[in-house]
PDB file of C-alpha atoms in Angstrom:
ATOM      1  CA  MET H   1       0.000   0.000   0.000  1.00 46.00           C
ATOM      2  CA  LYS H   2       1.411   3.334  -1.088  1.00 52.00           C
ATOM      3  CA  ILE H   3       1.757   5.862   1.723  1.00 58.00           C
ATOM      4  CA  LYS H   4       0.470   9.297   0.772  1.00 65.00           C
ATOM      5  CA  LYS H   5       2.887  12.158   1.281  1.00 77.00           C
ATOM      6  CA  SER H   6       1.826  15.165   3.289  1.00 86.00           C
ATOM      7  CA  GLY H   7       1.361  18.406   1.422  1.00 93.00           C
ATOM      8  CA  ILE H   8      -0.549  19.472  -1.674  1.00 96.00           C
ATOM      9  CA  THR H   9      -0.686  17.396  -4.860  1.00 95.00           C
ATOM     10  CA  ALA H  10      -0.440  18.823  -8.375  1.00 94.00           C
ATOM     11  CA  SER H  11      -4.191  18.405  -8.779  1.00 94.00           C
ATOM     12  CA  GLY H  12      -4.800  20.227  -5.507  1.00 95.00           C
ATOM     13  CA  LEU H  13      -2.662  23.150  -6.612  1.00 96.00           C
ATOM     14  CA  LYS H  14      -4.431  23.325  -9.957  1.00 95.00           C
ATOM     15  CA  TYR H  15      -7.847  23.392  -8.289  1.00 95.00           C
ATOM     16  CA  ILE H  16      -6.646  26.185  -6.017  1.00 97.00           C
ATOM     17  CA  ALA H  17      -5.482  28.049  -9.123  1.00 97.00           C
ATOM     18  CA  ILE H  18      -8.864  27.555 -10.803  1.00 97.00           C
ATOM     19  CA  ILE H  19     -10.801  28.882  -7.805  1.00 97.00           C
ATOM     20  CA  ALA H  20      -8.425  31.857  -7.469  1.00 98.00           C
ATOM     21  CA  MET H  21      -8.846  32.635 -11.184  1.00 98.00           C
ATOM     22  CA  LEU H  22     -12.636  32.557 -10.927  1.00 98.00           C
ATOM     23  CA  ILE H  23     -12.541  34.898  -7.919  1.00 98.00           C
ATOM     24  CA  ASP H  24     -10.224  37.262  -9.796  1.00 98.00           C
ATOM     25  CA  HIS H  25     -12.369  37.407 -12.920  1.00 98.00           C
ATOM     26  CA  ILE H  26     -15.582  37.937 -10.946  1.00 98.00           C
ATOM     27  CA  ALA H  27     -13.922  40.848  -9.155  1.00 98.00           C
ATOM     28  CA  TYR H  28     -12.646  42.385 -12.391  1.00 98.00           C
ATOM     29  CA  LEU H  29     -16.021  42.208 -14.123  1.00 98.00           C
ATOM     30  CA  PHE H  30     -18.541  42.812 -11.374  1.00 98.00           C
ATOM     31  CA  VAL H  31     -17.089  44.165  -8.108  1.00 98.00           C
ATOM     32  CA  ARG H  32     -16.883  47.900  -7.617  1.00 95.00           C
ATOM     33  CA  GLU H  33     -16.356  48.143  -3.836  1.00 97.00           C
ATOM     34  CA  PRO H  34     -12.599  48.894  -3.523  1.00 96.00           C
ATOM     35  CA  ILE H  35     -11.751  46.770  -0.476  1.00 97.00           C
ATOM     36  CA  ILE H  36     -13.623  43.684  -1.685  1.00 98.00           C
ATOM     37  CA  TYR H  37     -12.229  44.201  -5.197  1.00 98.00           C
ATOM     38  CA  CYS H  38      -8.632  44.318  -3.937  1.00 98.00           C
ATOM     39  CA  CYS H  39      -9.094  41.332  -1.628  1.00 98.00           C
ATOM     40  CA  MET H  40     -10.486  39.202  -4.446  1.00 98.00           C
ATOM     41  CA  ARG H  41      -7.809  40.257  -6.916  1.00 98.00           C
ATOM     42  CA  PHE H  42      -5.132  39.637  -4.265  1.00 98.00           C
ATOM     43  CA  ILE H  43      -6.279  36.010  -4.227  1.00 98.00           C
ATOM     44  CA  GLY H  44      -6.425  36.003  -8.025  1.00 98.00           C
ATOM     45  CA  ARG H  45      -2.678  36.708  -8.344  1.00 98.00           C
ATOM     46  CA  THR H  46      -2.169  33.050  -7.380  1.00 98.00           C
ATOM     47  CA  THR H  47      -3.238  31.471 -10.653  1.00 98.00           C
ATOM     48  CA  ALA H  48      -0.752  32.499 -13.340  1.00 98.00           C
ATOM     49  CA  PRO H  49       2.444  31.699 -11.380  1.00 98.00           C
ATOM     50  CA  VAL H  50       1.111  28.283 -10.344  1.00 98.00           C
ATOM     51  CA  MET H  51       0.275  27.447 -13.959  1.00 97.00           C
ATOM     52  CA  CYS H  52       3.703  28.706 -15.052  1.00 98.00           C
ATOM     53  CA  PHE H  53       5.246  26.280 -12.565  1.00 98.00           C
ATOM     54  CA  PHE H  54       3.284  23.404 -14.067  1.00 97.00           C
ATOM     55  CA  ILE H  55       4.293  24.366 -17.596  1.00 97.00           C
ATOM     56  CA  SER H  56       7.889  23.704 -16.548  1.00 97.00           C
ATOM     57  CA  GLU H  57       6.884  20.498 -14.748  1.00 96.00           C
ATOM     58  CA  GLY H  58       4.705  19.345 -17.621  1.00 95.00           C
ATOM     59  CA  TYR H  59       7.493  19.789 -20.138  1.00 97.00           C
ATOM     60  CA  HIS H  60       9.628  17.250 -18.308  1.00 96.00           C
ATOM     61  CA  HIS H  61       6.858  14.811 -17.402  1.00 93.00           C
ATOM     62  CA  THR H  62       4.813  14.654 -20.589  1.00 94.00           C
ATOM     63  CA  ARG H  63       4.994  11.395 -22.507  1.00 91.00           C
ATOM     64  CA  ASN H  64       4.523  13.127 -25.829  1.00 96.00           C
ATOM     65  CA  LEU H  65       5.905  16.656 -26.180  1.00 96.00           C
ATOM     66  CA  LYS H  66       4.389  17.114 -29.632  1.00 96.00           C
ATOM     67  CA  LYS H  67       0.893  16.338 -28.342  1.00 95.00           C
ATOM     68  CA  TYR H  68       1.485  18.643 -25.365  1.00 96.00           C
ATOM     69  CA  PHE H  69       2.241  21.509 -27.730  1.00 97.00           C
ATOM     70  CA  GLN H  70      -0.758  20.623 -29.890  1.00 97.00           C
ATOM     71  CA  ARG H  71      -3.082  20.531 -26.893  1.00 95.00           C
ATOM     72  CA  MET H  72      -1.832  23.883 -25.644  1.00 96.00           C
ATOM     73  CA  GLY H  73      -2.103  25.364 -29.136  1.00 97.00           C
ATOM     74  CA  VAL H  74      -5.707  24.254 -29.650  1.00 97.00           C
ATOM     75  CA  PHE H  75      -6.838  25.598 -26.293  1.00 96.00           C
ATOM     76  CA  ALA H  76      -4.905  28.822 -26.886  1.00 97.00           C
ATOM     77  CA  ILE H  77      -6.871  29.418 -30.098  1.00 97.00           C
ATOM     78  CA  VAL H  78     -10.237  28.596 -28.495  1.00 97.00           C
ATOM     79  CA  SER H  79      -9.485  30.663 -25.400  1.00 97.00           C
ATOM     80  CA  HIS H  80      -8.356  33.662 -27.459  1.00 97.00           C
ATOM     81  CA  PHE H  81     -11.922  34.220 -28.666  1.00 97.00           C
ATOM     82  CA  THR H  82     -13.610  33.543 -25.317  1.00 98.00           C
ATOM     83  CA  PHE H  83     -11.157  35.928 -23.606  1.00 98.00           C
ATOM     84  CA  ALA H  84     -11.886  38.645 -26.167  1.00 97.00           C
ATOM     85  CA  TYR H  85     -15.633  38.102 -25.710  1.00 98.00           C
ATOM     86  CA  CYS H  86     -15.519  38.182 -21.924  1.00 98.00           C
ATOM     87  CA  PHE H  87     -13.219  41.164 -21.427  1.00 97.00           C
ATOM     88  CA  ASP H  88     -13.684  43.048 -24.715  1.00 96.00           C
ATOM     89  CA  SER H  89      -9.926  42.798 -25.072  1.00 95.00           C
ATOM     90  CA  GLU H  90      -7.635  42.811 -28.070  1.00 94.00           C
ATOM     91  CA  LYS H  91      -5.099  40.786 -26.128  1.00 96.00           C
ATOM     92  CA  SER H  92      -4.922  37.019 -26.232  1.00 97.00           C
ATOM     93  CA  SER H  93      -5.541  34.882 -23.156  1.00 98.00           C
ATOM     94  CA  ILE H  94      -3.227  33.445 -20.528  1.00 97.00           C
ATOM     95  CA  ILE H  95      -3.403  30.114 -22.374  1.00 97.00           C
ATOM     96  CA  THR H  96      -1.543  31.717 -25.279  1.00 98.00           C
ATOM     97  CA  THR H  97       0.977  33.077 -22.784  1.00 98.00           C
ATOM     98  CA  LEU H  98       1.422  29.590 -21.340  1.00 98.00           C
ATOM     99  CA  PHE H  99       1.912  28.203 -24.855  1.00 98.00           C
ATOM    100  CA  LEU H 100       4.651  30.784 -25.415  1.00 98.00           C
ATOM    101  CA  SER H 101       6.113  29.928 -22.005  1.00 98.00           C
ATOM    102  CA  LEU H 102       6.217  26.267 -22.981  1.00 98.00           C
ATOM    103  CA  SER H 103       8.023  27.286 -26.170  1.00 98.00           C
ATOM    104  CA  ALA H 104      10.554  29.233 -24.097  1.00 98.00           C
ATOM    105  CA  VAL H 105      11.179  26.202 -21.881  1.00 98.00           C
ATOM    106  CA  HIS H 106      11.738  24.082 -24.980  1.00 98.00           C
ATOM    107  CA  ILE H 107      14.170  26.624 -26.406  1.00 97.00           C
ATOM    108  CA  VAL H 108      16.407  26.499 -23.321  1.00 97.00           C
ATOM    109  CA  ASN H 109      16.365  22.701 -23.292  1.00 97.00           C
ATOM    110  CA  THR H 110      16.653  21.687 -26.927  1.00 96.00           C
ATOM    111  CA  ASP H 111      19.990  21.036 -28.563  1.00 92.00           C
ATOM    112  CA  LYS H 112      18.580  21.864 -31.986  1.00 91.00           C
ATOM    113  CA  ILE H 113      19.195  25.585 -31.528  1.00 91.00           C
ATOM    114  CA  LYS H 114      22.677  27.022 -31.199  1.00 92.00           C
ATOM    115  CA  LYS H 115      23.386  28.645 -27.854  1.00 92.00           C
ATOM    116  CA  GLU H 116      23.989  32.075 -29.378  1.00 94.00           C
ATOM    117  CA  PHE H 117      20.422  32.073 -30.749  1.00 96.00           C
ATOM    118  CA  VAL H 118      18.690  31.105 -27.490  1.00 97.00           C
ATOM    119  CA  LEU H 119      18.569  34.602 -25.973  1.00 97.00           C
ATOM    120  CA  PRO H 120      17.329  36.343 -29.155  1.00 97.00           C
ATOM    121  CA  VAL H 121      14.559  33.743 -29.516  1.00 97.00           C
ATOM    122  CA  ILE H 122      13.549  34.180 -25.857  1.00 98.00           C
ATOM    123  CA  VAL H 123      13.438  37.955 -26.380  1.00 98.00           C
ATOM    124  CA  PHE H 124      11.229  37.420 -29.432  1.00 98.00           C
ATOM    125  CA  ILE H 125       8.883  35.150 -27.433  1.00 98.00           C
ATOM    126  CA  CYS H 126       8.650  37.763 -24.672  1.00 98.00           C
ATOM    127  CA  THR H 127       7.879  40.450 -27.254  1.00 98.00           C
ATOM    128  CA  VAL H 128       5.030  38.386 -28.702  1.00 98.00           C
ATOM    129  CA  ALA H 129       3.781  37.632 -25.177  1.00 98.00           C
ATOM    130  CA  LYS H 130       3.286  41.339 -24.480  1.00 97.00           C
ATOM    131  CA  ARG H 131       0.095  41.084 -26.530  1.00 97.00           C
ATOM    132  CA  CYS H 132      -1.241  38.380 -24.209  1.00 98.00           C
ATOM    133  CA  ASP H 133      -2.638  38.298 -20.685  1.00 97.00           C
ATOM    134  CA  TRP H 134       0.207  38.437 -18.110  1.00 97.00           C
ATOM    135  CA  GLY H 135       2.612  39.025 -21.006  1.00 96.00           C
ATOM    136  CA  SER H 136       6.375  38.510 -20.813  1.00 97.00           C
ATOM    137  CA  GLU H 137       6.068  38.443 -17.032  1.00 98.00           C
ATOM    138  CA  ALA H 138       4.566  34.942 -17.141  1.00 98.00           C
ATOM    139  CA  VAL H 139       7.253  33.764 -19.559  1.00 98.00           C
ATOM    140  CA  MET H 140       9.942  34.935 -17.145  1.00 98.00           C
ATOM    141  CA  TYR H 141       8.217  33.235 -14.196  1.00 98.00           C
ATOM    142  CA  THR H 142       8.192  29.981 -16.138  1.00 98.00           C
ATOM    143  CA  LEU H 143      11.861  30.315 -17.011  1.00 98.00           C
ATOM    144  CA  ALA H 144      12.682  31.099 -13.377  1.00 98.00           C
ATOM    145  CA  PHE H 145      11.062  27.827 -12.340  1.00 98.00           C
ATOM    146  CA  GLU H 146      12.750  25.996 -15.206  1.00 98.00           C
ATOM    147  CA  LEU H 147      16.284  27.258 -14.704  1.00 97.00           C
ATOM    148  CA  ALA H 148      16.168  26.480 -10.972  1.00 98.00           C
ATOM    149  CA  ARG H 149      14.515  23.105 -11.497  1.00 96.00           C
ATOM    150  CA  GLY H 150      15.779  20.275  -9.314  1.00 94.00           C
ATOM    151  CA  ASN H 151      15.551  22.181  -6.042  1.00 96.00           C
ATOM    152  CA  ARG H 152      12.154  23.449  -4.907  1.00 96.00           C
ATOM    153  CA  LYS H 153      13.575  26.065  -2.556  1.00 97.00           C
ATOM    154  CA  ASN H 154      15.777  27.444  -5.320  1.00 98.00           C
ATOM    155  CA  GLN H 155      12.754  27.513  -7.632  1.00 98.00           C
ATOM    156  CA  VAL H 156      10.776  29.505  -5.090  1.00 98.00           C
ATOM    157  CA  ILE H 157      13.694  31.890  -4.554  1.00 98.00           C
ATOM    158  CA  ALA H 158      14.103  32.382  -8.311  1.00 98.00           C
ATOM    159  CA  TYR H 159      10.379  33.005  -8.650  1.00 98.00           C
ATOM    160  CA  GLY H 160      10.328  35.369  -5.671  1.00 98.00           C
ATOM    161  CA  LEU H 161      13.143  37.466  -7.125  1.00 98.00           C
ATOM    162  CA  THR H 162      11.439  37.590 -10.525  1.00 98.00           C
ATOM    163  CA  ALA H 163       8.090  38.500  -8.947  1.00 98.00           C
ATOM    164  CA  SER H 164       9.813  41.258  -6.963  1.00 97.00           C
ATOM    165  CA  ILE H 165      11.199  42.739 -10.176  1.00 97.00           C
ATOM    166  CA  PHE H 166       7.846  42.683 -11.967  1.00 97.00           C
ATOM    167  CA  LYS H 167       5.451  43.475  -9.129  1.00 96.00           C
ATOM    168  CA  VAL H 168       6.872  44.245  -5.676  1.00 96.00           C
ATOM    169  CA  CYS H 169       9.579  46.784  -6.561  1.00 96.00           C
ATOM    170  CA  PRO H 170       7.335  48.763  -8.984  1.00 96.00           C
ATOM    171  CA  LEU H 171       4.665  48.920  -6.259  1.00 96.00           C
ATOM    172  CA  ILE H 172       7.204  50.185  -3.719  1.00 96.00           C
ATOM    173  CA  LEU H 173       8.452  52.836  -6.149  1.00 96.00           C
ATOM    174  CA  ALA H 174       4.888  53.898  -7.003  1.00 95.00           C
ATOM    175  CA  THR H 175       4.082  54.199  -3.296  1.00 95.00           C
ATOM    176  CA  ILE H 176       7.169  56.345  -2.665  1.00 95.00           C
ATOM    177  CA  GLN H 177       6.074  58.683  -5.449  1.00 95.00           C
ATOM    178  CA  ASP H 178       2.422  58.689  -4.398  1.00 94.00           C
ATOM    179  CA  VAL H 179       1.464  57.016  -1.118  1.00 94.00           C
ATOM    180  CA  SER H 180      -2.155  56.676  -2.268  1.00 92.00           C
ATOM    181  CA  SER H 181      -0.998  54.134  -4.878  1.00 90.00           C
ATOM    182  CA  ILE H 182      -0.812  51.429  -2.226  1.00 93.00           C
ATOM    183  CA  THR H 183      -4.531  51.735  -1.474  1.00 92.00           C
ATOM    184  CA  VAL H 184      -5.532  50.696  -4.989  1.00 92.00           C
ATOM    185  CA  GLN H 185      -2.620  48.474  -5.969  1.00 95.00           C
ATOM    186  CA  TRP H 186      -1.767  46.486  -2.836  1.00 97.00           C
ATOM    187  CA  TYR H 187      -3.559  43.479  -4.288  1.00 98.00           C
ATOM    188  CA  ARG H 188      -0.537  43.001  -6.573  1.00 97.00           C
ATOM    189  CA  LEU H 189       1.328  41.624  -3.542  1.00 97.00           C
ATOM    190  CA  GLY H 190      -0.814  38.527  -3.964  1.00 98.00           C
ATOM    191  CA  ILE H 191       1.889  37.501  -6.431  1.00 98.00           C
ATOM    192  CA  LEU H 192       3.707  36.146  -3.360  1.00 98.00           C
ATOM    193  CA  ILE H 193       0.914  33.702  -2.421  1.00 98.00           C
ATOM    194  CA  PRO H 194       2.307  30.926  -4.669  1.00 98.00           C
ATOM    195  CA  ILE H 195       5.517  30.789  -2.611  1.00 98.00           C
ATOM    196  CA  PRO H 196       4.078  28.913   0.411  1.00 98.00           C
ATOM    197  CA  LEU H 197       1.791  26.881  -1.846  1.00 98.00           C
ATOM    198  CA  LEU H 198       4.677  25.625  -3.978  1.00 98.00           C
ATOM    199  CA  LEU H 199       6.718  24.835  -0.878  1.00 97.00           C
ATOM    200  CA  LEU H 200       3.827  22.621   0.219  1.00 97.00           C
ATOM    201  CA  TYR H 201       3.725  20.812  -3.122  1.00 97.00           C
ATOM    202  CA  ASN H 202       4.552  17.155  -2.454  1.00 95.00           C
ATOM    203  CA  GLY H 203       5.449  16.218  -6.015  1.00 92.00           C
ATOM    204  CA  GLU H 204       2.544  13.812  -6.417  1.00 92.00           C
ATOM    205  CA  LYS H 205       0.097  14.003  -9.299  1.00 89.00           C
ATOM    206  CA  GLY H 206      -3.110  13.360  -7.381  1.00 86.00           C
ATOM    207  CA  GLY H 207      -6.562  13.506  -8.932  1.00 77.00           C
ATOM    208  CA  ARG H 208      -7.775  11.268 -11.740  1.00 76.00           C
ATOM    209  CA  LYS H 209      -6.869  10.730 -15.385  1.00 73.00           C
ATOM    210  CA  TYR H 210      -9.146  13.553 -16.557  1.00 75.00           C
ATOM    211  CA  THR H 211      -7.812  16.076 -14.043  1.00 76.00           C
ATOM    212  CA  LYS H 212      -5.235  17.480 -16.474  1.00 74.00           C
ATOM    213  CA  TRP H 213      -8.091  18.574 -18.742  1.00 83.00           C
ATOM    214  CA  VAL H 214     -10.031  20.445 -16.049  1.00 89.00           C
ATOM    215  CA  PHE H 215      -8.166  23.764 -16.289  1.00 88.00           C
ATOM    216  CA  TYR H 216      -8.121  23.810 -20.095  1.00 87.00           C
ATOM    217  CA  VAL H 217     -11.850  23.059 -20.333  1.00 92.00           C
ATOM    218  CA  PHE H 218     -12.919  25.242 -17.405  1.00 95.00           C
ATOM    219  CA  TYR H 219     -11.021  28.282 -18.675  1.00 97.00           C
ATOM    220  CA  PRO H 220     -12.952  29.006 -21.910  1.00 97.00           C
ATOM    221  CA  ILE H 221     -16.289  27.837 -20.473  1.00 97.00           C
ATOM    222  CA  HIS H 222     -16.148  30.127 -17.432  1.00 97.00           C
ATOM    223  CA  LEU H 223     -15.173  33.044 -19.688  1.00 98.00           C
ATOM    224  CA  LEU H 224     -18.213  32.416 -21.886  1.00 98.00           C
ATOM    225  CA  ILE H 225     -20.528  32.310 -18.873  1.00 98.00           C
ATOM    226  CA  LEU H 226     -19.068  35.360 -17.139  1.00 98.00           C
ATOM    227  CA  GLY H 227     -18.942  37.228 -20.444  1.00 98.00           C
ATOM    228  CA  ALA H 228     -22.593  36.495 -21.166  1.00 98.00           C
ATOM    229  CA  ILE H 229     -23.630  37.709 -17.704  1.00 98.00           C
ATOM    230  CA  HIS H 230     -21.478  40.825 -18.002  1.00 97.00           C
ATOM    231  CA  HIS H 231     -22.849  41.750 -21.425  1.00 96.00           C
ATOM    232  CA  ALA H 232     -26.406  41.068 -20.257  1.00 97.00           C
ATOM    233  CA  ILE H 233     -26.240  43.447 -17.286  1.00 94.00           C
ATOM    234  CA  SER H 234     -24.070  46.135 -18.903  1.00 84.00           C
TER     235      SER H 234
END
């Protein structure tokens, strides 16, 4: 009988990410009370970094890398239209960003590209990602997890430093320039929530065979539903 490890499984982390994402999107579309809005969006900062972590993990654990890319590509296309519908945005969705992040991970691992071309290609990927939700920031989070892979604490440190560059330091600077900035932007500090969660990750898959599909299916469906409600009451 296999003894279960303490901590949170991959499936558990993904479900946490899904719930956090739903809370974030509800706040963005429907909540106007500042304190509640910030609290909900604080929680919502959890999702993207957790999914970036699993892009790195998935790259090394998938049985078929080609199918992994195909699956991500299909859901990126579908989610692009549902994202645009829900948020009236010209940007593409986080799924596209994750697809680009997966591409970046592949670039740093493959031996088919000469080393001198790796950085220019990564820069190009980050440039394309700027037209997607979470942008180049998510690509850099994924690479932070990837380059420190093999030691969870080092991964968390690498992520924490990257998150500080993209979110914490800009918030500190904005607050120094205008102290009122912290009252409307403090929710950005939620970017640090993934740190304790990832430290609790026990490395086990958890869930069932269909669990890996839950996020990809839930993402476009919840955008369609929230978008329809938002357009109906606007």
